[in-house]
Coordinates of C-alpha atoms in Angstrom, one line a residue:
Chain A
M1009 CA -16.6 41.4 -45.9
T1010 CA -17.2 37.4 -47.4
P1011 CA -18.7 34.5 -45.8
I1012 CA -15.0 32.8 -45.5
R1013 CA -13.3 35.8 -44.7
F1014 CA -16.5 36.1 -41.6
A1015 CA -15.2 32.4 -41.5
A1016 CA -11.8 32.9 -41.5
A1017 CA -12.4 36.1 -39.3
A1018 CA -14.6 34.1 -36.5
L1019 CA -11.9 30.7 -36.6
A1020 CA -9.7 33.2 -35.7
V1021 CA -11.3 34.1 -33.3
L1022 CA -12.5 31.2 -31.1
S1023 CA -8.9 30.1 -31.7
L1024 CA -7.5 33.1 -29.5
L1025 CA -11.1 32.5 -27.8
A1026 CA -9.6 28.3 -26.5
L1027 CA -5.8 29.7 -26.0
A1028 CA -7.6 32.4 -23.8
Y1029 CA -8.7 29.5 -22.1
L1030 CA -6.2 26.8 -22.2
W1031 CA -3.9 29.8 -20.9
L1032 CA -6.3 30.7 -18.1
A1033 CA -6.7 27.8 -16.7
G1034 CA -3.4 26.4 -17.5
G1035 CA -1.4 25.1 -13.7
Q1036 CA -5.1 25.4 -12.3
G1037 CA -5.6 21.0 -14.1
T1038 CA -8.9 19.4 -12.3
L1039 CA -8.8 17.6 -9.1
V1040 CA -8.1 13.7 -10.2
R1041 CA -8.9 12.2 -6.2
A1042 CA -9.2 14.8 -3.8
T1043 CA -12.1 15.6 -2.1
V1044 CA -11.5 19.8 -0.2
L1045 CA -13.6 20.4 2.2
P1046 CA -15.9 23.1 2.1
E1047 CA -14.1 24.9 4.6
P1048 CA -11.3 24.3 6.2
R1049 CA -11.2 22.5 9.6
P1050 CA -9.6 22.9 13.4
V1051 CA -7.8 20.1 14.4
S1052 CA -6.8 19.6 18.2
R1053 CA -3.5 20.0 19.0
A1054 CA -3.2 17.0 21.2
A1055 CA -0.3 16.6 23.0
L1056 CA 1.8 13.8 21.0
V1057 CA 5.7 12.9 21.4
D1058 CA 7.1 12.8 17.7
M1059 CA 9.9 10.1 17.1
H1060 CA 12.6 12.3 19.3
G1061 CA 10.9 11.7 22.7
Q1062 CA 9.6 15.5 22.7
P1063 CA 6.8 16.6 22.9
F1064 CA 4.9 17.9 19.2
D1065 CA 1.7 19.0 18.3
I1066 CA 0.2 19.4 14.7
G1067 CA 1.0 23.1 15.0
Q1068 CA 4.3 22.8 15.4
V1069 CA 3.9 22.0 11.6
A1070 CA 2.0 24.8 10.7
G1071 CA 3.8 26.8 7.9
E1072 CA 3.9 24.1 5.8
W1073 CA 1.7 21.3 3.8
Q1074 CA 1.2 19.0 5.7
L1075 CA 0.3 14.7 4.1
L1076 CA -0.7 13.5 7.3
F1077 CA -1.4 9.2 7.9
F1078 CA -2.5 6.9 11.2
G1079 CA -1.2 3.4 11.1
F1080 CA 1.5 1.0 12.4
A1081 CA 5.1 -0.3 12.5
N1082 CA 3.6 -4.0 12.9
C1083 CA 1.7 -3.4 9.7
P1084 CA 2.3 -5.0 7.0
D1085 CA 1.1 -4.3 4.2
I1086 CA -1.5 -1.3 3.4
C1087 CA 0.2 0.9 5.7
P1088 CA 3.9 0.8 3.9
I1089 CA 2.5 1.0 1.2
T1090 CA 0.9 4.6 1.5
L1091 CA 3.5 5.9 3.6
Q1092 CA 6.1 4.9 0.0
Q1093 CA 3.2 6.0 -2.1
L1094 CA 3.3 9.6 -0.5
A1095 CA 7.8 9.7 -0.6
T1096 CA 7.0 8.9 -4.4
A1097 CA 4.4 11.2 -4.4
R1098 CA 6.7 14.0 -2.8
R1099 CA 9.6 13.4 -4.6
R1100 CA 8.0 13.3 -8.1
L1101 CA 6.5 16.9 -7.3
A1102 CA 11.1 17.7 -6.6
E1103 CA 11.9 16.3 -9.9
A1104 CA 9.0 18.4 -11.4
G1105 CA 10.5 21.6 -9.0
A1106 CA 7.3 21.6 -7.7
A1107 CA 8.1 24.0 -3.9
P1108 CA 6.7 24.0 -1.5
L1109 CA 6.6 20.2 -1.5
P1110 CA 3.9 18.3 2.3
G1111 CA 5.6 16.8 4.4
I1112 CA 4.6 13.5 5.3
L1113 CA 3.6 12.8 9.0
F1114 CA 3.0 9.4 9.7
I1115 CA 0.8 9.3 13.6
S1116 CA 1.1 5.8 15.3
V1117 CA -2.3 4.4 16.9
D1118 CA -0.3 1.6 18.1
P1119 CA 2.0 3.6 21.5
A1120 CA 2.6 0.3 23.0
R1121 CA 4.6 -0.9 20.3
D1122 CA 5.8 1.9 18.8
T1123 CA 8.3 3.7 20.7
P1124 CA 9.5 6.7 20.3
A1125 CA 13.2 4.7 18.8
V1126 CA 10.5 2.5 16.5
L1127 CA 9.3 5.1 14.9
A1128 CA 12.7 6.8 14.2
D1129 CA 13.8 3.7 12.9
Y1130 CA 10.4 2.3 11.1
A1131 CA 9.5 7.0 9.7
G1132 CA 13.4 7.2 8.1
R1133 CA 12.9 4.4 6.0
F1134 CA 10.4 6.2 4.3
G1135 CA 12.4 9.7 3.7
E1136 CA 14.3 12.1 6.1
D1137 CA 11.7 14.6 6.1
V1138 CA 9.4 11.3 7.4
I1139 CA 7.7 12.6 10.7
G1140 CA 6.9 9.6 13.3
A1141 CA 4.3 10.6 16.2
T1142 CA 2.2 8.4 18.9
G1143 CA 1.1 9.5 21.8
E1144 CA -1.2 8.4 24.7
P1145 CA -4.6 6.2 23.6
D1146 CA -6.4 9.4 25.7
A1147 CA -4.2 12.5 22.9
L1148 CA -4.8 9.5 19.8
R1149 CA -8.6 9.5 20.5
E1150 CA -8.7 13.4 20.6
L1151 CA -6.4 14.2 16.7
A1152 CA -8.6 11.3 15.2
G1153 CA -11.2 12.3 16.5
S1154 CA -11.1 15.8 15.0
L1155 CA -9.6 14.2 11.8
G1156 CA -12.8 12.2 11.7
V1157 CA -10.9 9.1 11.7
F1158 CA -11.3 5.6 14.2
F1159 CA -8.6 3.5 14.7
E1160 CA -9.7 0.3 17.4
A1161 CA -6.5 -2.4 18.4
A1162 CA -7.6 -6.1 18.0
D1163 CA -7.4 -7.5 21.7
D1164 CA -6.4 -10.5 21.1
G1165 CA -4.1 -11.4 23.3
S1166 CA -1.1 -12.2 21.6
D1167 CA 2.2 -9.9 21.1
S1168 CA 0.9 -9.8 17.3
Y1169 CA -2.1 -7.2 17.1
E1170 CA -3.7 -6.3 14.6
V1171 CA -5.3 -1.8 15.1
S1172 CA -7.8 -0.9 12.1
H1173 CA -7.9 2.1 11.2
S1174 CA -8.8 4.5 8.7
A1175 CA -6.3 4.1 5.2
A1176 CA -7.1 7.4 4.6
V1177 CA -5.1 10.2 4.1
L1178 CA -5.6 13.8 4.8
L1179 CA -4.3 17.1 4.5
I1180 CA -3.0 19.7 6.2
N1181 CA -3.1 23.3 5.2
P1182 CA 0.3 25.6 6.9
D1183 CA -3.2 27.1 9.3
G1184 CA -2.5 23.9 11.3
E1185 CA -5.8 22.9 9.8
L1186 CA -8.2 20.3 7.2
H1187 CA -8.5 21.1 3.9
A1188 CA -8.4 17.9 1.4
V1189 CA -9.3 14.2 2.1
F1190 CA -7.6 11.4 -0.2
S1191 CA -9.4 8.5 0.4
A1192 CA -7.8 4.8 -0.3
P1193 CA -6.7 3.6 -2.1
Q1194 CA -4.1 5.6 -3.2
D1195 CA -2.8 6.7 -5.7
V1196 CA 0.9 8.1 -7.1
D1197 CA -0.6 9.7 -9.9
A1198 CA -2.6 11.4 -8.5
L1199 CA -1.4 12.4 -5.2
V1200 CA 0.8 14.0 -7.6
N1201 CA -2.0 15.2 -9.2
D1202 CA -3.4 17.2 -6.8
L1203 CA -0.9 18.1 -4.5
A1204 CA 0.4 19.7 -7.1
I1205 CA -3.1 22.3 -7.4
L1206 CA -3.6 22.2 -3.9
T1207 CA -0.9 22.8 -2.5
G1208 CA 0.7 25.5 -5.5
A1209 CA 3.2 24.4 -5.7
Chain B
M986 CA 4.7 -42.6 -43.6
M987 CA 5.9 -41.3 -40.0
R988 CA 8.0 -44.5 -38.0
P989 CA 6.3 -46.3 -34.7
R990 CA 9.1 -45.5 -32.6
L991 CA 9.0 -41.2 -33.8
A992 CA 4.8 -41.3 -33.3
L993 CA 5.8 -43.2 -29.6
F994 CA 8.3 -40.4 -28.7
L995 CA 5.5 -37.7 -30.9
A996 CA 2.9 -38.9 -28.5
S997 CA 4.1 -38.8 -25.9
L998 CA 5.7 -35.4 -25.9
A999 CA 2.4 -33.9 -26.4
L1000 CA 1.3 -36.6 -23.0
S1001 CA 3.7 -34.2 -21.0
A1002 CA 2.9 -31.2 -22.7
A1003 CA -0.9 -31.4 -21.6
C1004 CA -0.1 -32.6 -18.1
A1005 CA 2.2 -30.2 -17.9
E1006 CA -0.5 -28.1 -17.8
R1007 CA -2.7 -28.8 -16.1
T1008 CA -0.2 -28.9 -12.9
P1009 CA -1.2 -26.8 -10.4
D1010 CA 1.8 -23.6 -10.1
V1011 CA 3.2 -20.4 -8.0
I1012 CA 4.3 -18.4 -10.0
D1013 CA 5.5 -14.5 -9.4
A1014 CA 7.4 -14.7 -5.5
Y1015 CA 8.4 -11.5 -3.9
G1016 CA 8.4 -10.2 -0.4
Y1017 CA 9.5 -7.7 1.7
L1018 CA 11.8 -8.2 4.8
P1019 CA 10.5 -6.4 8.3
L1020 CA 9.8 -3.2 8.5
V1021 CA 11.0 -2.2 12.7
D1022 CA 12.3 -5.3 14.8
D1023 CA 10.9 -8.9 15.6
G1024 CA 7.7 -6.6 13.0
P1025 CA 6.7 -8.9 10.1
A1026 CA 8.1 -9.7 6.5
V1027 CA 5.6 -10.6 4.1
A1028 CA 5.2 -12.1 0.6
Y1029 CA 3.6 -11.4 -2.3
F1030 CA 2.5 -14.3 -5.0
M1031 CA -0.2 -16.6 -7.1
L1032 CA -1.3 -20.0 -7.0
R1033 CA -2.6 -21.1 -10.5
N1034 CA -4.7 -24.4 -10.4
P1035 CA -5.1 -25.1 -13.3
T1036 CA -7.0 -28.2 -13.4
A1037 CA -10.6 -29.8 -13.3
R1038 CA -10.5 -30.4 -9.7
R1039 CA -11.0 -27.6 -6.8
L1040 CA -8.2 -27.5 -4.2
E1041 CA -7.6 -26.6 -1.1
V1042 CA -4.7 -24.9 0.8
S1043 CA -4.3 -27.1 4.1
A1044 CA -1.0 -25.5 5.4
I1045 CA 1.8 -23.5 4.2
A1046 CA 5.5 -22.2 5.8
C1047 CA 8.5 -21.0 3.6
P1048 CA 11.7 -21.7 6.5
P1049 CA 13.5 -19.0 8.9
F1050 CA 10.3 -17.8 9.4
A1051 CA 8.7 -19.6 11.7
R1052 CA 4.9 -18.8 11.9
V1053 CA 3.2 -17.7 8.9
E1054 CA -0.2 -17.0 8.2
L1055 CA -2.5 -15.8 5.8
H1056 CA -4.7 -12.7 6.2
E1057 CA -6.2 -10.1 3.8
T1058 CA -6.7 -6.5 4.2
R1059 CA -10.4 -5.1 3.6
L1060 CA -10.9 -1.8 2.3
E1061 CA -14.4 -1.2 4.7
D1062 CA -16.0 2.5 4.6
G1063 CA -12.7 3.8 4.7
V1064 CA -11.0 1.4 7.5
S1065 CA -8.2 -1.2 7.3
R1066 CA -9.0 -4.4 8.7
M1067 CA -6.9 -7.1 8.4
R1068 CA -8.5 -11.3 8.3
R1069 CA -6.5 -13.5 8.6
L1070 CA -7.8 -16.5 6.4
G1071 CA -7.9 -20.8 7.0
S1072 CA -7.3 -22.7 3.9
P1073 CA -8.9 -21.0 1.0
A1074 CA -9.9 -23.0 -2.4
I1075 CA -9.4 -22.2 -5.8
E1076 CA -11.0 -23.3 -8.0
P1077 CA -10.9 -25.7 -11.3
G1078 CA -9.4 -22.9 -13.5
G1079 CA -9.0 -20.0 -10.6
K1080 CA -6.1 -18.2 -9.0
L1081 CA -5.4 -17.1 -4.9
E1082 CA -3.8 -14.0 -5.5
L1083 CA -1.5 -12.2 -3.6
R1084 CA -1.2 -8.5 -4.2
P1085 CA -0.7 -5.5 -1.6
G1086 CA -3.4 -4.1 -0.8
G1087 CA -5.1 -7.5 -0.9
T1088 CA -4.9 -11.0 0.4
H1089 CA -1.2 -11.2 1.3
L1090 CA 1.2 -13.6 3.8
M1091 CA 2.5 -12.6 6.9
L1092 CA 5.8 -13.7 8.0
M1093 CA 6.9 -13.8 11.8
Q1094 CA 9.4 -15.1 14.0
A1095 CA 12.9 -15.3 12.1
P1096 CA 15.4 -17.1 14.7
S1097 CA 17.3 -14.1 13.9
P1098 CA 17.8 -11.2 11.9
I1099 CA 17.8 -11.7 7.8
E1100 CA 19.6 -10.2 5.5
A1101 CA 18.0 -7.9 2.0
G1102 CA 18.2 -10.1 -1.2
A1103 CA 17.6 -13.2 1.2
A1104 CA 15.6 -16.1 0.6
C1105 CA 12.3 -18.2 2.8
S1106 CA 11.8 -21.2 1.0
L1107 CA 8.4 -21.5 0.6
A1108 CA 6.5 -24.8 0.6
V1109 CA 2.3 -24.3 -0.6
R1110 CA 0.2 -27.5 0.1
L1111 CA -2.9 -28.3 -0.9
A1112 CA -5.6 -30.3 1.0
D1113 CA -4.6 -33.4 -1.4
G1114 CA -1.6 -34.0 0.4
S1115 CA 1.3 -32.1 -2.6
V1116 CA 3.0 -29.0 -1.7
L1117 CA 4.0 -26.0 -4.5
A1118 CA 7.5 -24.9 -3.8
T1119 CA 9.0 -22.2 -4.6
S1120 CA 12.3 -19.3 -2.8
V1121 CA 10.9 -16.5 -2.1
K1122 CA 13.0 -13.0 -2.6
L1123 CA 13.3 -10.5 0.4
S1124 CA 13.9 -7.2 -0.3
E1125 CA 13.5 -4.0 1.7
R1126 CA 10.7 -1.4 0.7
G1127 CA 11.3 1.0 -2.1
T1128 CA 14.0 -0.9 -3.7
G1129 CA 12.3 -2.4 -6.2
G1130 CA 9.8 -5.7 -6.9
P1131 CA 6.9 -5.9 -8.4
G1132 CA 4.7 -4.5 -5.6
S1133 CA 7.2 -1.2 -5.1

């Protein structure tokens, strides 16, 4: 074999190997933001109430991927921004033909102000499929504790008090376990990329 | 040779331009309506200080909202916390930038519900007594606006 023919054959083999690699890697991509837990973590089935006033726990949405975010409806900045980003990411996945789509679950840590009626109005502003829920403080603490989420209401005596809370978005797998965490601040492109990979959409 | 009147006119134009460049202003103001009844609306803007002196915000009003507060959202170890800002200072050549996820203006206690597309009248009073005013159009979340 002449050197030229050898080089051409080698190049052809390398090209085939590269194509095979790209084919195998295609659709898997690389996570850019999500932190995947080494082992999915069980999540509390603490008894909450949903935005229709019905009993609710995380187990009720098992069978689907869920994006979980803790916040409060009087939060003017980070909560609506994050929910809007989640809704946008979900819409972009839908437009790309992704299936199944993750649900969006908003847990209010301000049950004193966020009644089911308030939650229904609030959650509905981010999409028909967004679920709002809240609960008694003990139940909220149990759920949050199982997810490593922090929240604390400022006791300033006013009716416009603030609530500090973890700003991460949590991905719950169809078995109702904590699967991955998106640390704040969120980025829609990263959410779309990582959710497509993690949910196999 | 340039006529004296023309020279005087051009000099006054140059002087006006120089003065105009050195005036603080408020630009890019926009806001969002409350998401719940009696909840806070929010507004964002940028205050530019092209002057050679340090400016200090002494008060902010935005009628028809009766109560207006400047807040800052901070992420501390993954936890979102808000704190009220008192009288922020803007250094010479600096700016005070309000943007989603950061410093923002909370607008509360409107006398009646505000329709989408309505505006409030932002007036930022500085410690030297001057007032920077502009109109802030309030949109619904998700319907446009630079921060949506």
